[in-house]
Amino acid sequence: MKLKFILIGLMSAIAMSGMAQILTITDSETHDPLELVTLSSESPKAFAITNGNGQTDLSAFSGSGLIEIRLLGYKTEILAYSDLKAAGFVLSLQRANINLDQIVVSATRRHQSSNTIPAKITSLSAREVAFLQPQTAADLLGVTGKVYIQKSQQGGGSPMIRGFATNRLLYAVDGVRMNSAIFRAGNLQNVINLDPFATENTEVVFGPGSVMYGSDAIGGVMSFQTLTPQFSYSGDPLVKGKMVSRFSSANKEKTGHFDVNVGWKKWAMVTSISYWDFDHLKQGSHGPEDYIKSIYVVRMDSVDRVVNQEDPLLQIPSAYSQMNMMQKIRFRPNDRWDFQYAFHYSETSPYGRYDRNNRMRNGTLRYAEWFYGPQKWMMNNLTVTNTQNTLLYDEMTIRLALQSFEESRMDRALNNKKRRVNTENVEAYSVNLDLTKSLGSRNKLYYGAEYVYDDVVSAGSETNMTTGKTKTGASRYPKADWSSLAVYVSDEMTLSNTFTALAGLRYNQYIINADFRPNLDFYPFPFEEASINNGALTGSIGGVYRPNQEWVLSANFATAFRSPNVDDIGKVFDSEAGGVTVPNPDLKAEYAYNFDIGVARKFGELVKIDLAGYYTILENAMVKRDYHLGGLDSIMYDGQMSRVQAIQNAAKAYIYGIQAGIEIKLPAGFSISSDLNYQYGEEELDDGSTSRMRHAPPMFGVTRLQYKTGKLRMELYSTYMSEMKHDDLPFGEKTKVELYAKDADGNTWAPAWSTLNFKAEYRLSGTFTLSSGIENLTDKRYRPYSSGISAPGRNFILSVRANF
């Protein structure tokens, strides 16, 4: 009998101990549970994130003498496991007025504290996204105030970072490279494939990221972490989610979103569905008349007719709709293994490229129609993580991904019965192996390998609008494939309690095979096939110095590269009026050499100032230049004799800039923050002269006045851009009359602009939150630099969110 009671007592103690290892973290003021708090430990090696109930399992942290607990906007806590146990595994975090100790980032494809990374990083949480109400993922990046967004149509958004854009920037989704072999040098709209409602955290790492991501990561890395399935740490399933409904007046936006997480002890799943419907975008009432196009084309009785708009401020055609779905399943059999499968799908309706529909010829509109077809993206991704102390690693992550991209474009000249259609499909396969190994208490090794294979299929057709008959036409690209094989190693060294160094190397072999024979019936190519097989070595070295709690200084030197892709070597398209771009099979990789330095200073709990300066040299730059095709400097294209051009390694460029930010905490819940970005770059032209780099916008920024109290949050903010006069425009931009306003001399220029905006959010209850806003309060008509469509005029926003 005595033995029985002893056994029962032991079992009860074990059970209570197991239950007691569930840590609950709350807000010290509201006592609300805090979601997405990160906990990390080096000895033992462990990492965890709190769920929607503010809970996480601390079993893997048992015995740790140092657990770092972080959440953006809250003071970082560094505690021992014994401290948390003594507190009954309950912890309250205090909100931070000013914090130099940032967050745990995932843009490096591993959980790493940003205070050990010698690069400027900005992060945007799901909470901030919900407050600021961006319509698309491009707008999401723009609200940071540190990323410039160009738009050629409403259904798009091409980020510019530190003078680079498009295929010189790297997009990553859940650690998987999104850039495909047909990412072009012209403005991209692929970022709108992503769903802001399903994004858990967004990070932008400024500057080269080729050591981790390889080709394209020259100007920066944009990392999107989508919703992670959360487990239950109680006996009941964890069921949580949200529903959102939103309306905006400038484009009559009607948006709905739903997501739900169901979690058990070892299994969890999350489902997300979103739908957007946008009407034609209305621009502001006060601004340059050059931005108004009061006519558009309709086809009636098999005839193209140019008609007047009832409302000249509408930008027709710009309407489109979009649908996104995501499903994730997670299985964690024990503390060492974690399996996650993710399915993503996005599809847009066809949408007009507004700038092309604005082009004029012979005193009237050049095109009867210029549309992008439905843009589709699908990703299947399996991520396996193993955390245990082995000879080779403490943590190992394997990512297997298959992405499918479908893009198309349709154009037809005014009163021309021939409609051209080009359709591109890319199947992108990737395998990533990332390992982390601690070599003592002050040295941590990151290393791994990557393989990427993109298969490109391109088709062209021509349809007679009168007879309805379709025939094969020239494709935009050859039949091609692009592959990349790489290995990398990076070493993080804690040289002292105040200084951390980080150095890394990566070797990349890239291979392209292209078959041009299907297009020989349409163009006089002097070659049938082309192959490229080259390598690239990149590296970085930098350090972070933190002499005390008030200062952070960092410096970093890094190289980056961009290998030629299928778009570079094989595309045929009309890049500008009277010009046609043709394939060039002799391209090599371009290289960037970048140095940047950062300084951040905190003045008590009231003021923080941060500055980052950088200088980048781009060599062997791939740029568009005049070219000869089979000895010809001009060929017939789309019924017009056009000057032949091609992408060539023909230039050297440099760019430098400063990013500055300030935060000021005021009494009674008020605060002020401001971000300012200045960048300037030049590249060589054919004649040896120089021109401003196309993707270095004028100075831009944002200034915010915030107020928070209890359930209410309000923000009055201004976004702004300085002017770019005609003489300062990049050489290739000066003739794009459909994009820019005209100065007093009739020359193109980009006028300065600023907007005044207001956002508010009120928490009605534990379930419902009401959000509203007015963007562009003064109803200005303005157009961001290099954009082909004006920004929204005065825009009223109303949104209701229900959390459950």
Short mmCIF file of C-alpha atoms in Angstrom, two decimals, residues 203-513:
data_model
loop_
_atom_site.label_atom_id
_atom_site.label_comp_id
_atom_site.label_asym_id
_atom_site.label_seq_id
_atom_site.Cartn_x
_atom_site.Cartn_y
_atom_site.Cartn_z
CA GLU A 203 11.49 41.72 -42.90
CA VAL A 204 13.67 43.74 -45.23
CA VAL A 205 17.44 43.27 -45.04
CA PHE A 206 19.12 46.18 -46.81
CA GLY A 207 22.22 45.55 -48.89
CA PRO A 208 23.73 42.41 -50.42
CA GLY A 209 22.39 39.00 -49.36
CA SER A 210 24.10 36.73 -51.89
CA VAL A 211 25.96 34.68 -49.26
CA MET A 212 22.61 33.31 -48.10
CA TYR A 213 20.44 33.60 -51.23
CA GLY A 214 22.80 33.67 -54.20
CA SER A 215 21.92 35.42 -57.44
CA ASP A 216 19.81 38.62 -57.47
CA ALA A 217 20.30 39.62 -53.80
CA ILE A 218 22.18 42.84 -54.62
CA GLY A 219 20.07 45.67 -53.22
CA GLY A 220 18.32 43.75 -50.47
CA VAL A 221 16.23 40.77 -49.37
CA MET A 222 12.48 40.97 -48.70
CA SER A 223 11.41 38.07 -46.50
CA PHE A 224 7.77 37.20 -45.92
CA GLN A 225 6.97 34.77 -43.11
CA THR A 226 3.42 33.50 -43.48
CA LEU A 227 1.14 32.24 -40.71
CA THR A 228 2.65 29.35 -38.74
CA PRO A 229 0.37 26.60 -37.37
CA GLN A 230 0.24 26.82 -33.57
CA PHE A 231 -0.05 23.95 -31.10
CA SER A 232 -2.25 23.66 -28.06
CA TYR A 233 -0.56 23.47 -24.66
CA SER A 234 -3.70 22.52 -22.78
CA GLY A 235 -6.00 19.53 -22.92
CA ASP A 236 -8.33 21.27 -25.37
CA PRO A 237 -7.68 22.03 -29.05
CA LEU A 238 -6.45 25.57 -29.78
CA VAL A 239 -8.92 27.18 -32.19
CA LYS A 240 -8.19 30.76 -33.18
CA GLY A 241 -8.46 32.94 -36.26
CA LYS A 242 -9.79 36.16 -37.71
CA MET A 243 -12.26 37.53 -40.21
CA VAL A 244 -11.73 40.86 -41.97
CA SER A 245 -13.97 42.94 -44.20
CA ARG A 246 -12.76 46.19 -45.80
CA PHE A 247 -14.02 48.90 -48.16
CA SER A 248 -11.99 51.71 -49.76
CA SER A 249 -13.53 54.52 -51.77
CA ALA A 250 -10.79 55.45 -54.28
CA ASN A 251 -11.08 52.14 -56.13
CA LYS A 252 -14.29 50.85 -54.52
CA GLU A 253 -12.27 48.08 -52.90
CA LYS A 254 -14.29 45.20 -51.51
CA THR A 255 -12.09 42.80 -49.58
CA GLY A 256 -12.80 39.79 -47.40
CA HIS A 257 -10.45 37.54 -45.46
CA PHE A 258 -10.77 34.49 -43.22
CA ASP A 259 -8.16 32.38 -41.46
CA VAL A 260 -8.39 29.73 -38.78
CA ASN A 261 -5.80 27.81 -36.77
CA VAL A 262 -6.63 24.47 -35.16
CA GLY A 263 -3.92 23.03 -32.95
CA TRP A 264 -3.52 19.91 -30.86
CA LYS A 265 -0.52 18.71 -28.88
CA LYS A 266 1.46 17.34 -31.84
CA TRP A 267 -0.58 18.40 -34.86
CA ALA A 268 -1.66 21.82 -36.03
CA MET A 269 -3.09 23.36 -39.18
CA VAL A 270 -3.92 26.83 -40.47
CA THR A 271 -6.20 27.76 -43.37
CA SER A 272 -6.33 31.21 -44.99
CA ILE A 273 -8.56 32.58 -47.77
CA SER A 274 -8.65 36.16 -49.11
CA TYR A 275 -10.47 37.91 -51.94
CA TRP A 276 -10.05 41.43 -53.31
CA ASP A 277 -12.11 43.31 -55.88
CA PHE A 278 -10.82 46.66 -57.14
CA ASP A 279 -12.63 48.99 -59.55
CA HIS A 280 -10.83 51.52 -61.76
CA LEU A 281 -8.59 53.70 -59.58
CA LYS A 282 -9.58 57.35 -59.16
CA GLN A 283 -6.79 59.92 -58.90
CA GLY A 284 -6.84 63.24 -57.05
CA SER A 285 -8.50 66.49 -58.12
CA HIS A 286 -5.56 68.86 -57.67
CA GLY A 287 -2.35 68.33 -59.61
CA PRO A 288 -0.74 68.17 -63.06
CA GLU A 289 -3.20 67.98 -65.94
CA ASP A 290 -0.70 65.75 -67.80
CA TYR A 291 -1.75 62.81 -65.63
CA ILE A 292 -5.34 62.93 -66.87
CA LYS A 293 -6.31 60.64 -69.76
CA SER A 294 -9.94 61.32 -70.44
CA ILE A 295 -10.33 58.82 -73.28
CA TYR A 296 -10.21 55.07 -73.64
CA VAL A 297 -11.02 52.42 -76.22
CA VAL A 298 -14.11 50.24 -76.41
CA ARG A 299 -14.89 47.73 -79.13
CA MET A 300 -18.41 47.99 -80.51
CA ASP A 301 -19.77 46.20 -83.57
CA SER A 302 -16.28 44.80 -84.32
CA VAL A 303 -14.88 48.37 -84.47
CA ASP A 304 -12.49 50.11 -82.07
CA ARG A 305 -13.97 53.36 -80.83
CA VAL A 306 -12.20 56.01 -78.76
CA VAL A 307 -14.71 57.35 -76.24
CA ASN A 308 -14.66 60.00 -73.53
CA GLN A 309 -14.75 59.04 -69.86
CA GLU A 310 -17.68 60.23 -67.80
CA ASP A 311 -15.24 60.90 -64.95
CA PRO A 312 -11.85 62.04 -66.31
CA LEU A 313 -10.18 61.29 -62.95
CA LEU A 314 -10.79 57.57 -63.34
CA GLN A 315 -7.82 55.64 -64.69
CA ILE A 316 -9.28 53.20 -67.22
CA PRO A 317 -8.38 50.35 -67.51
CA SER A 318 -7.05 49.59 -64.03
CA ALA A 319 -9.72 47.39 -62.40
CA TYR A 320 -8.89 43.84 -61.31
CA SER A 321 -9.62 41.20 -58.70
CA GLN A 322 -7.52 38.62 -56.85
CA MET A 323 -7.91 35.47 -54.79
CA ASN A 324 -5.39 33.88 -52.39
CA MET A 325 -5.48 30.59 -50.52
CA MET A 326 -3.04 29.02 -48.08
CA GLN A 327 -3.08 25.72 -46.22
CA LYS A 328 -0.42 24.63 -43.75
CA ILE A 329 -0.10 21.43 -41.74
CA ARG A 330 2.44 20.98 -38.97
CA PHE A 331 3.53 17.87 -37.07
CA ARG A 332 5.91 17.88 -34.10
CA PRO A 333 6.33 14.35 -32.72
CA ASN A 334 8.78 15.53 -30.05
CA ASP A 335 11.01 18.45 -29.08
CA ARG A 336 13.61 17.53 -31.70
CA TRP A 337 11.63 17.25 -34.92
CA ASP A 338 9.28 19.67 -36.63
CA PHE A 339 7.57 19.01 -40.00
CA GLN A 340 5.65 21.70 -41.88
CA TYR A 341 3.87 21.41 -45.22
CA ALA A 342 2.55 24.54 -46.91
CA PHE A 343 0.38 25.10 -49.96
CA HIS A 344 0.03 28.60 -51.43
CA TYR A 345 -2.10 29.65 -54.38
CA SER A 346 -2.74 33.09 -55.86
CA GLU A 347 -4.59 34.15 -59.00
CA THR A 348 -5.54 37.54 -60.39
CA SER A 349 -8.05 38.46 -63.04
CA PRO A 350 -6.71 40.01 -66.26
CA TYR A 351 -5.72 43.64 -65.67
CA GLY A 352 -4.75 46.52 -67.90
CA ARG A 353 -1.23 47.87 -67.99
CA TYR A 354 -2.25 51.46 -67.61
CA ASP A 355 0.93 53.14 -68.88
CA ARG A 356 0.88 51.17 -72.15
CA ASN A 357 -2.79 52.02 -72.63
CA ASN A 358 -1.73 55.67 -72.38
CA ARG A 359 0.71 55.58 -75.28
CA MET A 360 -0.15 57.80 -78.23
CA ARG A 361 0.59 57.49 -81.94
CA ASN A 362 -0.53 59.77 -84.77
CA GLY A 363 -2.55 61.92 -82.39
CA THR A 364 -4.61 59.12 -80.85
CA LEU A 365 -4.23 56.11 -78.58
CA ARG A 366 -1.70 53.59 -79.88
CA TYR A 367 -3.31 50.49 -78.35
CA ALA A 368 -6.86 49.25 -78.40
CA GLU A 369 -5.91 46.92 -75.55
CA TRP A 370 -2.83 46.07 -73.52
CA PHE A 371 -3.54 43.61 -70.71
CA TYR A 372 -1.74 41.21 -68.46
CA GLY A 373 -3.59 37.92 -68.37
CA PRO A 374 -4.35 36.14 -65.11
CA GLN A 375 -1.20 35.98 -63.00
CA LYS A 376 -0.99 32.67 -61.15
CA TRP A 377 1.42 31.45 -58.50
CA MET A 378 1.39 28.17 -56.63
CA MET A 379 3.91 26.83 -54.12
CA ASN A 380 4.17 23.47 -52.37
CA ASN A 381 6.75 23.59 -49.61
CA LEU A 382 7.92 20.97 -47.11
CA THR A 383 10.16 22.14 -44.27
CA VAL A 384 11.81 19.68 -41.89
CA THR A 385 13.71 20.92 -38.84
CA ASN A 386 15.77 18.82 -36.47
CA THR A 387 17.22 20.33 -33.29
CA GLN A 388 19.75 18.23 -31.38
CA ASN A 389 23.40 18.31 -30.47
CA THR A 390 25.25 16.23 -33.07
CA LEU A 391 28.78 16.27 -34.45
CA LEU A 392 27.66 18.16 -37.59
CA TYR A 393 24.90 20.43 -36.37
CA ASP A 394 22.79 21.70 -33.51
CA GLU A 395 19.97 22.58 -35.86
CA MET A 396 19.27 21.33 -39.38
CA THR A 397 16.57 22.59 -41.72
CA ILE A 398 15.67 21.05 -45.08
CA ARG A 399 13.31 22.88 -47.44
CA LEU A 400 11.84 21.21 -50.52
CA ALA A 401 9.76 23.48 -52.74
CA LEU A 402 7.95 23.41 -56.05
CA GLN A 403 6.63 26.68 -57.43
CA SER A 404 4.51 27.19 -60.54
CA PHE A 405 4.29 30.58 -62.21
CA GLU A 406 1.97 31.53 -65.05
CA GLU A 407 2.04 34.94 -66.70
CA SER A 408 0.59 36.25 -69.95
CA ARG A 409 0.24 39.50 -71.83
CA MET A 410 -2.18 40.49 -74.58
CA ASP A 411 -1.89 43.52 -76.83
CA ARG A 412 -3.52 44.84 -79.97
CA ALA A 413 -2.89 48.10 -81.77
CA LEU A 414 -5.81 50.46 -82.40
CA ASN A 415 -7.90 49.39 -85.39
CA ASN A 416 -5.67 46.37 -85.89
CA LYS A 417 -7.48 43.06 -86.17
CA LYS A 418 -4.47 41.09 -84.87
CA ARG A 419 -4.27 40.39 -81.15
CA ARG A 420 -0.95 39.04 -79.86
CA VAL A 421 -0.86 36.78 -76.82
CA ASN A 422 2.26 35.55 -75.03
CA THR A 423 2.01 33.01 -72.22
CA GLU A 424 4.85 31.95 -69.94
CA ASN A 425 4.95 29.03 -67.53
CA VAL A 426 7.79 28.37 -65.11
CA GLU A 427 8.18 25.29 -62.92
CA ALA A 428 10.71 26.11 -60.20
CA TYR A 429 12.19 23.32 -58.06
CA SER A 430 14.42 24.06 -55.09
CA VAL A 431 16.20 22.19 -52.29
CA ASN A 432 17.82 23.99 -49.37
CA LEU A 433 19.93 22.49 -46.59
CA ASP A 434 20.78 24.89 -43.74
CA LEU A 435 22.79 23.83 -40.69
CA THR A 436 23.84 25.62 -37.52
CA LYS A 437 26.63 24.46 -35.21
CA SER A 438 27.96 26.14 -32.07
CA LEU A 439 31.74 25.79 -31.72
CA GLY A 440 32.10 26.74 -28.10
CA SER A 441 30.32 29.59 -26.35
CA ARG A 442 31.62 32.35 -28.66
CA ASN A 443 31.59 30.85 -32.13
CA LYS A 444 28.64 29.78 -34.23
CA LEU A 445 28.88 28.27 -37.70
CA TYR A 446 26.14 28.50 -40.34
CA TYR A 447 26.57 26.46 -43.50
CA GLY A 448 24.57 24.66 -46.14
CA ALA A 449 23.81 24.00 -49.79
CA GLU A 450 21.17 24.93 -52.35
CA TYR A 451 19.94 23.60 -55.67
CA VAL A 452 17.45 25.45 -57.89
CA TYR A 453 16.08 24.35 -61.26
CA ASP A 454 13.67 26.46 -63.34
CA ASP A 455 12.00 25.08 -66.46
CA VAL A 456 10.62 27.79 -68.78
CA VAL A 457 7.95 27.16 -71.42
CA SER A 458 6.85 30.11 -73.53
CA ALA A 459 4.18 30.25 -76.22
CA GLY A 460 2.92 32.91 -78.60
CA SER A 461 -0.23 33.19 -80.67
CA GLU A 462 -2.05 35.66 -82.89
CA THR A 463 -5.83 35.90 -83.10
CA ASN A 464 -7.75 37.56 -85.90
CA MET A 465 -10.47 39.56 -84.15
CA THR A 466 -12.64 39.52 -87.26
CA THR A 467 -12.57 35.82 -88.09
CA GLY A 468 -11.75 34.50 -84.62
CA LYS A 469 -9.01 32.28 -86.03
CA THR A 470 -5.82 31.79 -84.04
CA LYS A 471 -2.39 30.87 -85.35
CA THR A 472 0.98 30.28 -83.74
CA GLY A 473 3.00 33.42 -83.13
CA ALA A 474 6.44 34.29 -81.83
CA SER A 475 7.03 33.38 -78.21
CA ARG A 476 8.50 35.85 -75.74
CA TYR A 477 11.20 33.43 -74.61
CA PRO A 478 13.00 30.38 -76.02
CA LYS A 479 12.44 26.93 -74.58
CA ALA A 480 14.89 27.13 -71.72
CA ASP A 481 16.02 26.02 -68.30
CA TRP A 482 18.05 27.77 -65.60
CA SER A 483 19.76 25.99 -62.72
CA SER A 484 21.93 26.96 -59.78
CA LEU A 485 24.03 24.85 -57.42
CA ALA A 486 25.67 26.48 -54.41
CA VAL A 487 27.39 25.91 -51.07
CA TYR A 488 27.91 28.52 -48.36
CA VAL A 489 29.49 28.97 -44.95
CA SER A 490 29.16 31.81 -42.46
CA ASP A 491 30.84 32.24 -39.09
CA GLU A 492 29.49 34.36 -36.22
CA MET A 493 32.20 35.17 -33.66
CA THR A 494 31.54 36.84 -30.31
CA LEU A 495 34.97 38.40 -29.81
CA SER A 496 33.94 40.16 -26.61
CA ASN A 497 30.84 41.08 -24.67
CA THR A 498 30.55 44.20 -26.83
CA PHE A 499 31.70 43.09 -30.29
CA THR A 500 30.36 40.43 -32.66
CA ALA A 501 31.86 39.68 -36.08
CA LEU A 502 30.20 37.87 -38.97
CA ALA A 503 31.92 36.59 -42.11
CA GLY A 504 30.74 34.34 -44.92
CA LEU A 505 31.51 32.88 -48.35
CA ARG A 506 29.36 31.33 -51.06
CA TYR A 507 30.23 29.62 -54.32
CA ASN A 508 27.52 29.43 -56.97
CA GLN A 509 27.52 27.58 -60.30
CA TYR A 510 24.75 28.62 -62.68
CA ILE A 511 23.76 26.99 -65.96
CA ILE A 512 21.38 28.18 -68.71
CA ASN A 513 20.27 26.22 -71.77
#
